[in-house]
Short mmCIF file of C-alpha atoms and ligand atoms in Angstrom, two decimals:
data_model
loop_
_atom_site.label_atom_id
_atom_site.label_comp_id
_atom_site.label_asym_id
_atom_site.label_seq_id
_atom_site.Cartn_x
_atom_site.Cartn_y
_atom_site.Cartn_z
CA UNK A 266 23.67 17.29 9.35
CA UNK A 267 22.78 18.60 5.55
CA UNK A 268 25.28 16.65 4.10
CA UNK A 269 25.82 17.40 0.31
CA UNK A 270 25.88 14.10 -2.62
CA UNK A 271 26.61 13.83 -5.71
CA UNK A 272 23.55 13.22 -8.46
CA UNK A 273 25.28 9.62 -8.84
CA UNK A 274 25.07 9.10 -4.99
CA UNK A 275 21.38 10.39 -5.10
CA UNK A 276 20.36 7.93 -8.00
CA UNK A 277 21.74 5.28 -6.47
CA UNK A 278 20.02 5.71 -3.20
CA UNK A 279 16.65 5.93 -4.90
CA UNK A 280 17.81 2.89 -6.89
CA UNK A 281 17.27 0.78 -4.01
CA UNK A 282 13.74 1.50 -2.74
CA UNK A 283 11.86 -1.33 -4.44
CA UNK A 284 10.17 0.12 -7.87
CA UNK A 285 7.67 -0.57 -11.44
CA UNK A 286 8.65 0.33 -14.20
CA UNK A 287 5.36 1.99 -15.46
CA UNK A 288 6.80 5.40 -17.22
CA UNK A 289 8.17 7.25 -19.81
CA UNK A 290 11.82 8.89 -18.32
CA UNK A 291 13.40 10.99 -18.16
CA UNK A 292 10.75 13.31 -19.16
CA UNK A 293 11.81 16.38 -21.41
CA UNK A 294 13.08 19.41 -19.83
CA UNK A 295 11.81 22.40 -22.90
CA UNK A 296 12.20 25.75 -23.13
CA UNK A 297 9.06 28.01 -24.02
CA UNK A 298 10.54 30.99 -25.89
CA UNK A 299 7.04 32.82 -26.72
CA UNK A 300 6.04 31.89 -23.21
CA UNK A 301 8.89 34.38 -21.54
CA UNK A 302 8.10 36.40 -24.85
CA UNK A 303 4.36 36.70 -24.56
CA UNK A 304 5.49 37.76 -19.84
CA UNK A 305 8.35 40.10 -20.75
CA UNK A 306 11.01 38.39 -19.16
CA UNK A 307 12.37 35.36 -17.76
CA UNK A 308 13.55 32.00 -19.24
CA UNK A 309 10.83 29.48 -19.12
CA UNK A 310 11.62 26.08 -19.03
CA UNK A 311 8.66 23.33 -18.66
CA UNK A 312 9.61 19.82 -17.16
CA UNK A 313 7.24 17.55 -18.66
CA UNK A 314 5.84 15.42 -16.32
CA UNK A 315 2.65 15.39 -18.32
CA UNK A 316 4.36 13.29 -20.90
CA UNK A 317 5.39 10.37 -18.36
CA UNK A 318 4.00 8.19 -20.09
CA UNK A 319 1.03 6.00 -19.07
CA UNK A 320 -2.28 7.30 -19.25
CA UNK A 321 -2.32 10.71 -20.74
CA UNK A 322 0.87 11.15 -18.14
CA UNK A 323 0.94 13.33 -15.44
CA UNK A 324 3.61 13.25 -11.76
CA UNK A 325 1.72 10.42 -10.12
CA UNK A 326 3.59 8.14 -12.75
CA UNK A 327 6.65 9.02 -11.23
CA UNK A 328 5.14 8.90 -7.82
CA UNK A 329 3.29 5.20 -8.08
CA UNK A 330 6.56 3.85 -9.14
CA UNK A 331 7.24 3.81 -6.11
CA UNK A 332 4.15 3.20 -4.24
CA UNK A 333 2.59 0.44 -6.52
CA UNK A 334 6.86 -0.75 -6.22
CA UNK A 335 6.14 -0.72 -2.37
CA UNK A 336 2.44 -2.51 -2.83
CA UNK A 337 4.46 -5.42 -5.32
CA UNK A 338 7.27 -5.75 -3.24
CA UNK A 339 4.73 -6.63 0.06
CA UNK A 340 3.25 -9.04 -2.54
CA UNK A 341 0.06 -7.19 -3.36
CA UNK A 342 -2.48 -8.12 -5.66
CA UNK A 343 -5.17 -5.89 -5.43
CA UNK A 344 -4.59 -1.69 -5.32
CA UNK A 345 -7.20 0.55 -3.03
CA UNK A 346 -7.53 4.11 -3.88
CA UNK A 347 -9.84 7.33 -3.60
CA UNK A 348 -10.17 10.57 -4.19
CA UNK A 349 -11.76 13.20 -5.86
CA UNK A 350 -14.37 11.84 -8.86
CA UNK A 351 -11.60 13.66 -11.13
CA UNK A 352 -8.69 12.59 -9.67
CA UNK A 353 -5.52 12.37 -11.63
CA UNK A 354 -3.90 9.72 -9.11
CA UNK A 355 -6.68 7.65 -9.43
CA UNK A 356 -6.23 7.59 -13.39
CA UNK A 357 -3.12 6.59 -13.24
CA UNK A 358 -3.50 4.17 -10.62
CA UNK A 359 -6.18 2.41 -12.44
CA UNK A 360 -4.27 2.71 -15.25
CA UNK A 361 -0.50 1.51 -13.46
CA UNK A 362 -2.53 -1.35 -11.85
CA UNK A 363 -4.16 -2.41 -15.67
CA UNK A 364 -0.62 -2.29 -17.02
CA UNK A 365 0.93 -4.74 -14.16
CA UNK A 366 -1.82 -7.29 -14.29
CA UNK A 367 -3.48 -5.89 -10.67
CA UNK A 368 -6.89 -5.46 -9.80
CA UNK A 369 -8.00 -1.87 -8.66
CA UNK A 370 -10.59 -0.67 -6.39
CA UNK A 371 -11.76 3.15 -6.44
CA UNK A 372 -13.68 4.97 -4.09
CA UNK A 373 -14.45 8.43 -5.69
CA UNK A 374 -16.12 11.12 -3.41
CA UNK A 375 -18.52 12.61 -6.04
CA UNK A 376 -18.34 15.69 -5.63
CA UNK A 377 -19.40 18.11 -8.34
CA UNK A 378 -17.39 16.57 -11.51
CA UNK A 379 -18.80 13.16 -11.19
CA UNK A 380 -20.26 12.95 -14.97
CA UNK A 381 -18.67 10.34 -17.27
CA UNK A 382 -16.11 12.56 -18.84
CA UNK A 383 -12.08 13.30 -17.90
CA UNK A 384 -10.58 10.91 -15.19
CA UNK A 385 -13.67 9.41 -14.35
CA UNK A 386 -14.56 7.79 -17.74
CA UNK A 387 -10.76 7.03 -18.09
CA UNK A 388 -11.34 4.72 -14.63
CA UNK A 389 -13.98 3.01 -15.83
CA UNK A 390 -12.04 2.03 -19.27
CA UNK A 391 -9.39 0.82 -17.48
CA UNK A 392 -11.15 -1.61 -15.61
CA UNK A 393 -10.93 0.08 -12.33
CA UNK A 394 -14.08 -1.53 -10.25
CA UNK A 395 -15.07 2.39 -9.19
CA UNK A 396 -17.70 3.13 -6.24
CA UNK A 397 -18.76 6.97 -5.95
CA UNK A 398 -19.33 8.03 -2.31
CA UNK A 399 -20.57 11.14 -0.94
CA UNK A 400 -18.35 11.86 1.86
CA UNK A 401 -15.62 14.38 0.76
CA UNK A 402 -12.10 13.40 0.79
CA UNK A 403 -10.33 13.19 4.25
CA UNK A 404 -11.29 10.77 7.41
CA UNK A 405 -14.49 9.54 6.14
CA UNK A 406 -12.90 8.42 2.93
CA UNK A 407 -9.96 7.24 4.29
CA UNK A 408 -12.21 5.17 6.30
CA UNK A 409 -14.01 3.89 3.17
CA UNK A 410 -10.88 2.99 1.85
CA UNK A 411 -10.02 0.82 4.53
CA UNK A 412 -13.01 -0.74 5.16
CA UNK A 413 -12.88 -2.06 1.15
CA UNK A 414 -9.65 -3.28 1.81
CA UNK A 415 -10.64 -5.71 4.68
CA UNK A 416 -13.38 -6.67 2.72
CA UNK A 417 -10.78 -7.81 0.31
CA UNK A 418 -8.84 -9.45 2.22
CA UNK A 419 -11.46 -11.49 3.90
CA UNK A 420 -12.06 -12.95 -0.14
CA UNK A 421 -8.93 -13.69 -0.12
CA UNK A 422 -7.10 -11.48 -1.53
CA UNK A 423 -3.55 -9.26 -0.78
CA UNK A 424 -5.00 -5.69 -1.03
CA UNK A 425 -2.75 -2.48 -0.47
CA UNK A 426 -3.82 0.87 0.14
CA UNK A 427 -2.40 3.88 -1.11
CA UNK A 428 -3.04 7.03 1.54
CA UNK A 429 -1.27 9.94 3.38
CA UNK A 430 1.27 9.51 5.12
CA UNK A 431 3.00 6.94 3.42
CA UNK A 432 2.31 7.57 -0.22
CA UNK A 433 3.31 11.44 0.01
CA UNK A 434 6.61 10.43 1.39
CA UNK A 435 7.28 8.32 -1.21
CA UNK A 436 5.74 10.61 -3.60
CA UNK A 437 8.89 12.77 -2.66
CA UNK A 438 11.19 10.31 -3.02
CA UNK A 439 10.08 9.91 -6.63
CA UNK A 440 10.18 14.14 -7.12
CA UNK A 441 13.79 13.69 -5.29
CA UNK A 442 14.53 11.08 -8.45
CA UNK A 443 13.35 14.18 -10.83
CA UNK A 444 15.60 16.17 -9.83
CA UNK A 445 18.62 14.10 -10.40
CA UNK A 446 16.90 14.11 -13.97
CA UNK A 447 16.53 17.98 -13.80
CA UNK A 448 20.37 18.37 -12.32
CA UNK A 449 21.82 16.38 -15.29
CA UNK A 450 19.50 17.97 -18.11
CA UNK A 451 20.47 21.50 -17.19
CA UNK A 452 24.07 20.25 -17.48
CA UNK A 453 23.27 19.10 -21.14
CA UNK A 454 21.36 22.82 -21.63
CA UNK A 455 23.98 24.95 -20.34
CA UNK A 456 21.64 26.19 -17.72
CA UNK A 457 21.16 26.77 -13.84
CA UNK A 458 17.66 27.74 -13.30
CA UNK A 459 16.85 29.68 -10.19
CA UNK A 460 13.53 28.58 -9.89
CA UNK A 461 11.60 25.70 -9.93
CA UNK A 462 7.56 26.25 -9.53
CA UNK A 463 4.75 23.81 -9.56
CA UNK A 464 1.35 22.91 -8.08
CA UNK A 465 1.54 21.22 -4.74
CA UNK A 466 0.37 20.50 -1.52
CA UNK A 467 2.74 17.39 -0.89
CA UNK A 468 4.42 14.98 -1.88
CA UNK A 469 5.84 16.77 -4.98
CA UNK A 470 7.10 19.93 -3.76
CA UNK A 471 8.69 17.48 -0.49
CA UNK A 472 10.53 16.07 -3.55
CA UNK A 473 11.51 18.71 -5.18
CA UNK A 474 12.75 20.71 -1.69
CA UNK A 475 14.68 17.52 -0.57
CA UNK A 476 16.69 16.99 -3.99
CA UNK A 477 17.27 20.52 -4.47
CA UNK A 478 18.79 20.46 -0.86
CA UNK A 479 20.75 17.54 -1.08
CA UNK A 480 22.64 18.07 -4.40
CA UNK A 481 23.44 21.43 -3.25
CA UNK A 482 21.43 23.28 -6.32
CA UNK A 483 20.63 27.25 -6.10
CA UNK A 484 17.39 25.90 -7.40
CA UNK A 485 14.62 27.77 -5.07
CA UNK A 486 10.93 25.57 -5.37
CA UNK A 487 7.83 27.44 -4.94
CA UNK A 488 4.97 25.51 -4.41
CA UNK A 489 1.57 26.71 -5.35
CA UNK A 490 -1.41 25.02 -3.82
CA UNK A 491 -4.84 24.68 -5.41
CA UNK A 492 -6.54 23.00 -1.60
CA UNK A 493 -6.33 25.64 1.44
CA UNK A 494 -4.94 23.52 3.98
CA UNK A 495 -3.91 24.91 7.08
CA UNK A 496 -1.18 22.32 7.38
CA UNK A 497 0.18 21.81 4.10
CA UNK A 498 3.95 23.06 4.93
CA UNK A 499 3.96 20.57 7.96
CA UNK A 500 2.61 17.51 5.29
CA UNK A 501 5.18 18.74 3.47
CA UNK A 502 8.38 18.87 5.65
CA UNK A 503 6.98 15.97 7.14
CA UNK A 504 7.10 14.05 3.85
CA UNK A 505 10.85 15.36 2.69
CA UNK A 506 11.69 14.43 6.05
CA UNK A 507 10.51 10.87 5.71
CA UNK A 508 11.80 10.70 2.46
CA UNK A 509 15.31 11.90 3.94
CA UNK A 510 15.06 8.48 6.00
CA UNK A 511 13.76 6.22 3.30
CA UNK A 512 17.09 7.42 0.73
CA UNK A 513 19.35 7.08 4.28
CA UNK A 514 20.40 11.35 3.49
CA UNK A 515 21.20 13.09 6.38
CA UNK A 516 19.21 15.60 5.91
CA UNK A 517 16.86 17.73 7.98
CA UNK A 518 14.14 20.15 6.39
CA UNK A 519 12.57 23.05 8.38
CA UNK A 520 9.37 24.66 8.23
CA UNK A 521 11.14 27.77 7.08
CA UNK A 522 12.41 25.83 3.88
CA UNK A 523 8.80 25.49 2.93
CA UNK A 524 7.57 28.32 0.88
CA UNK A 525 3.95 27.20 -0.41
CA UNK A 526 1.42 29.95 -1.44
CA UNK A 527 -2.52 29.60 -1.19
CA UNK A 528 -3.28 32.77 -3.10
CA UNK A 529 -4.21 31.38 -6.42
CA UNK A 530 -6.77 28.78 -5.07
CA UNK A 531 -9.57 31.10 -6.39
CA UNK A 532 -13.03 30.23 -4.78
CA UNK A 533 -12.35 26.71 -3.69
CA UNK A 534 -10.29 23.64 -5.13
CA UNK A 535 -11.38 22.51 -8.81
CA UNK A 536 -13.68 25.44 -8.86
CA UNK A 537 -11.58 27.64 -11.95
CA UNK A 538 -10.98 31.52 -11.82
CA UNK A 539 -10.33 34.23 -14.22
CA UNK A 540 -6.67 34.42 -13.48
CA UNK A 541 -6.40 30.26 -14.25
CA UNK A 542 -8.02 30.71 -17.11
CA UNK A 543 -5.89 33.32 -18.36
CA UNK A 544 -3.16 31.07 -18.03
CA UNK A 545 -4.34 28.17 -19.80
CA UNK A 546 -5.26 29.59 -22.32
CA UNK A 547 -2.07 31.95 -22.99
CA UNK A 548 0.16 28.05 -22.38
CA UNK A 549 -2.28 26.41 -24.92
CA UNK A 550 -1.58 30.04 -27.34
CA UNK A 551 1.74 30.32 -27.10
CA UNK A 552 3.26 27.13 -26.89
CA UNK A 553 0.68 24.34 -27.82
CA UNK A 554 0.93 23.33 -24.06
CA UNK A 555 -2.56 22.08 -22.41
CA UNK A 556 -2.31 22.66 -18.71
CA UNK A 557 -5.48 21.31 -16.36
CA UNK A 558 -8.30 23.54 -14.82
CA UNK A 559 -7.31 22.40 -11.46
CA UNK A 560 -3.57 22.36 -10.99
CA UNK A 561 -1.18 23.24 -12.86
CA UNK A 562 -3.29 26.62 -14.93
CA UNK A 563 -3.83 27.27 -11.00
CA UNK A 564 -0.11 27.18 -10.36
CA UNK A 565 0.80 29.09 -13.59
CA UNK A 566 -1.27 31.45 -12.76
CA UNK A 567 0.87 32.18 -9.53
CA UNK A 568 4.06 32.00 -11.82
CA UNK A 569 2.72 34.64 -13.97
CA UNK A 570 1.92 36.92 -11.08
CA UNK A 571 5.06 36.33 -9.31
CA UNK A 572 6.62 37.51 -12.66
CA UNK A 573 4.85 40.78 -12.80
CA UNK A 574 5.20 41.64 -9.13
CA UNK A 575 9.08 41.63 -9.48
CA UNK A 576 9.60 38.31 -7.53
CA UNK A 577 11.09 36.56 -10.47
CA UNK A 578 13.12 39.25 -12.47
CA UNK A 579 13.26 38.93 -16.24
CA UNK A 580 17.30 37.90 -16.20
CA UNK A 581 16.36 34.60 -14.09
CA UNK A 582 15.83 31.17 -15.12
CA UNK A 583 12.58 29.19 -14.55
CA UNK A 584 11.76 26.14 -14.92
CA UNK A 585 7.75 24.97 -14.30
CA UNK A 586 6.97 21.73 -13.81
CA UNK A 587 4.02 20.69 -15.96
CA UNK A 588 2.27 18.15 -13.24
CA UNK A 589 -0.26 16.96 -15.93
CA UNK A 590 -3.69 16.37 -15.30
CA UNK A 591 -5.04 17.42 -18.78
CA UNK A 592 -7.77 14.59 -18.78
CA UNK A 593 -9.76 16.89 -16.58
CA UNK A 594 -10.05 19.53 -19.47
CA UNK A 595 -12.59 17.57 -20.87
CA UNK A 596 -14.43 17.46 -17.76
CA UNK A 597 -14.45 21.03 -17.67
CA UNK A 598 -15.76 21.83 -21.07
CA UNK A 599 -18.30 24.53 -20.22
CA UNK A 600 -16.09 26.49 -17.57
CA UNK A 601 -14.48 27.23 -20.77
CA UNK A 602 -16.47 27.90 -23.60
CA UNK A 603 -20.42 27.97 -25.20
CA UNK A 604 -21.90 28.39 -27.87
CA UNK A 605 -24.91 31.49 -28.99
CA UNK A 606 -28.52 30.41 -30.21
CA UNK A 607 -26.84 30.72 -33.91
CA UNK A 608 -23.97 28.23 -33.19
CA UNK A 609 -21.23 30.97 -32.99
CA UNK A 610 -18.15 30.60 -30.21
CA UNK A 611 -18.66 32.80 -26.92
CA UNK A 612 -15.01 32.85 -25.22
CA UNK A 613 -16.44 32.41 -21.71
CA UNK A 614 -13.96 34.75 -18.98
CA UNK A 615 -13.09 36.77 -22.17
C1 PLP B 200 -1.77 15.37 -7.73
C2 PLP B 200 -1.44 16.49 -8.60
C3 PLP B 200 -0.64 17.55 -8.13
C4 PLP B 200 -0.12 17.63 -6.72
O1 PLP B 200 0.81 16.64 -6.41
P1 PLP B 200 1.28 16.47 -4.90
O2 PLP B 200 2.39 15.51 -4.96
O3 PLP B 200 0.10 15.94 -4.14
O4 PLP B 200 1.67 17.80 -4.41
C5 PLP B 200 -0.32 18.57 -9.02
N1 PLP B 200 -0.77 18.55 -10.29
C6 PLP B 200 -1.54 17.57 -10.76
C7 PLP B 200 -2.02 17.65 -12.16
C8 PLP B 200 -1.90 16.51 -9.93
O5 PLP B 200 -2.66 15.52 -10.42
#
């Protein structure tokens, strides 16, 4: 068991589970010298998964490569989603499905970013035929979901629906596939990073923990969730263990392998704190990088603390990978700033 491959034995497992070719890769692996400046101390490297390509980018590119490649390969026609109101995923679904000629079918729980701005107003332009629901997201949704697609396919038509379990683990087969992209451009930089942090309560990390692992890296990922839920690290080994299956590795992954941290979810998910803030702003100041209210400033925000604590020391390496989800900035407008009765700026958190 935990057999070791090489990156060329990796990429040609994941070569083989059936795939779309809907993004921009390999995305760039940059380093963020006034970033490390600006937090005393370690390298900062950002993997860009925010410029993947299609739609404003963001990791569900990389992840719907492989799900929309599962939906195609069944001989789909017709792609069922839901989420949040500002869901990334759903973006670039609507978006994936737009690009490969498939129809698309959203059911958004409308929670309390449902105006037409951000991801929502990006669904609707892609032709997405979008339904806002009031249950939130988990069974009720799910069941929504479902219920669309047999509606669907008593018109007719070959629907596929993308949901937990499935779509995390191959969500981690495609985060698996970035790090074979990761492995290879440290080579090119001369580097060996010895951490690799980024917003996630699934299928990414799964990737991440399972590539790491089976090329044999000293690359350590840290997830940082923006949801509490209680069973995140099982979703998690649970998906890197499917994803071990689907890429034939024999590998195994254990809870203890798992090291996800809820304590920068603030008040509640997609509700924004001081501390997120803070670090969107300083990404946005000192690099011209846009992270997202709900993720990844959520997630740096960790990074930054785990920096002054002593948990990363200033002679490491780390590398954060940028998830995306910018479209949601402009959904979040007035979280950020407002204006006085005369017109004038007021730097809201400031
Ligand atoms: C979906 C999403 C994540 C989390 O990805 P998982 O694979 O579900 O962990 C992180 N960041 C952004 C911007 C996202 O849209």
């Amino acid at each position: 068991m935990n057999d070791i491959v090489t990156r060329e034995e990796l990429c040609r497992s994941i070569e083989l589970v059936p795939q779309v070719d809907i993004g921009h890769f390999p995305t760039p692996l940059e380093e963020c010298p006034r970033l490390s400046e600006a937090l005393g101390g370690p390298r900062i490297f950002m993997k860009r998964e925010d410029c993947s390509g299609l739609a404003f980018g963001g990791n569900k590119v990389r992840q719907l490569t492989f799900t929309i490649g599962e939906a195609v390969h069944r001989g789909a026609d017709t792609i069922v989603h839901g989420a949040a109101s500002q869901s990334n995923h759903c973006r670039q679904t609507a978006a994936a499905a737009a690009r490969l000629g498939l129809k698309c079918y959203l059911r958004l729980s409308r929670g309390q970013k449902s105006t037409l701005q951000g991801n929502l107003l990006l669904d609707y332009l892609a032709g997405a035929d979008v339904e806002l629901v009031d249950p939130p997201l988990g069974p009720e949704l799910d069941a929504i979901k479902y219920a669309t697609a047999e509606q669907l396919e008593a018109a007719g038509l070959k629907p596929y629906v993308i949901a937990h379990p499935r779509s995390t683990a191959l969500a981690a087969v495609a985060f698996a596939w970035c790090v074979t992209e990761i492995h290879a451009q440290q080579q090119e930089l001369g580097i060996e990073a010895d951490w690799i942090y980024a917003g996630s309560t699934g299928g990414t990390q799964a990737g991440l923990i399972l590539g790491s692992k089976a090329l044999g890296t000293k690359l350590k990922p840290v997830g940082i969730t923006p949801i509490r839920w209680d069973d995140r690290v099982e979703r998690i080994r649970n998906a890197a263990n499917d994803a071990a299956k689907i890429l034939n590795l024999n590998l195994q992954i254990a809870d203890d392998e798992v090291e996800n941290s809820d304590d920068y979810v603030g008040e509640a998910y997609g509700v924004v704190s001081s501390e997120c803030i803070d670090a969107l702003k300083l990404a946005a100041r000192t690099e011209g990088i846009f992270l997202d209210p709900v993720y990844t400033s959520k997630a740096f925000a960790g990074l930054i603390d785990h920096v002054r604590k002593g948990k990363i020391t200033s002679d490491e390496t780390v590398i954060f990978l940028h998830t995306g989800g910018t479209p949601a900035l402009f959904a979040y407008n007035e979280e950020l700033f407002a204006t006085d009765k005369r017109g004038s700026l007021i730097e809201l958190w400031d």
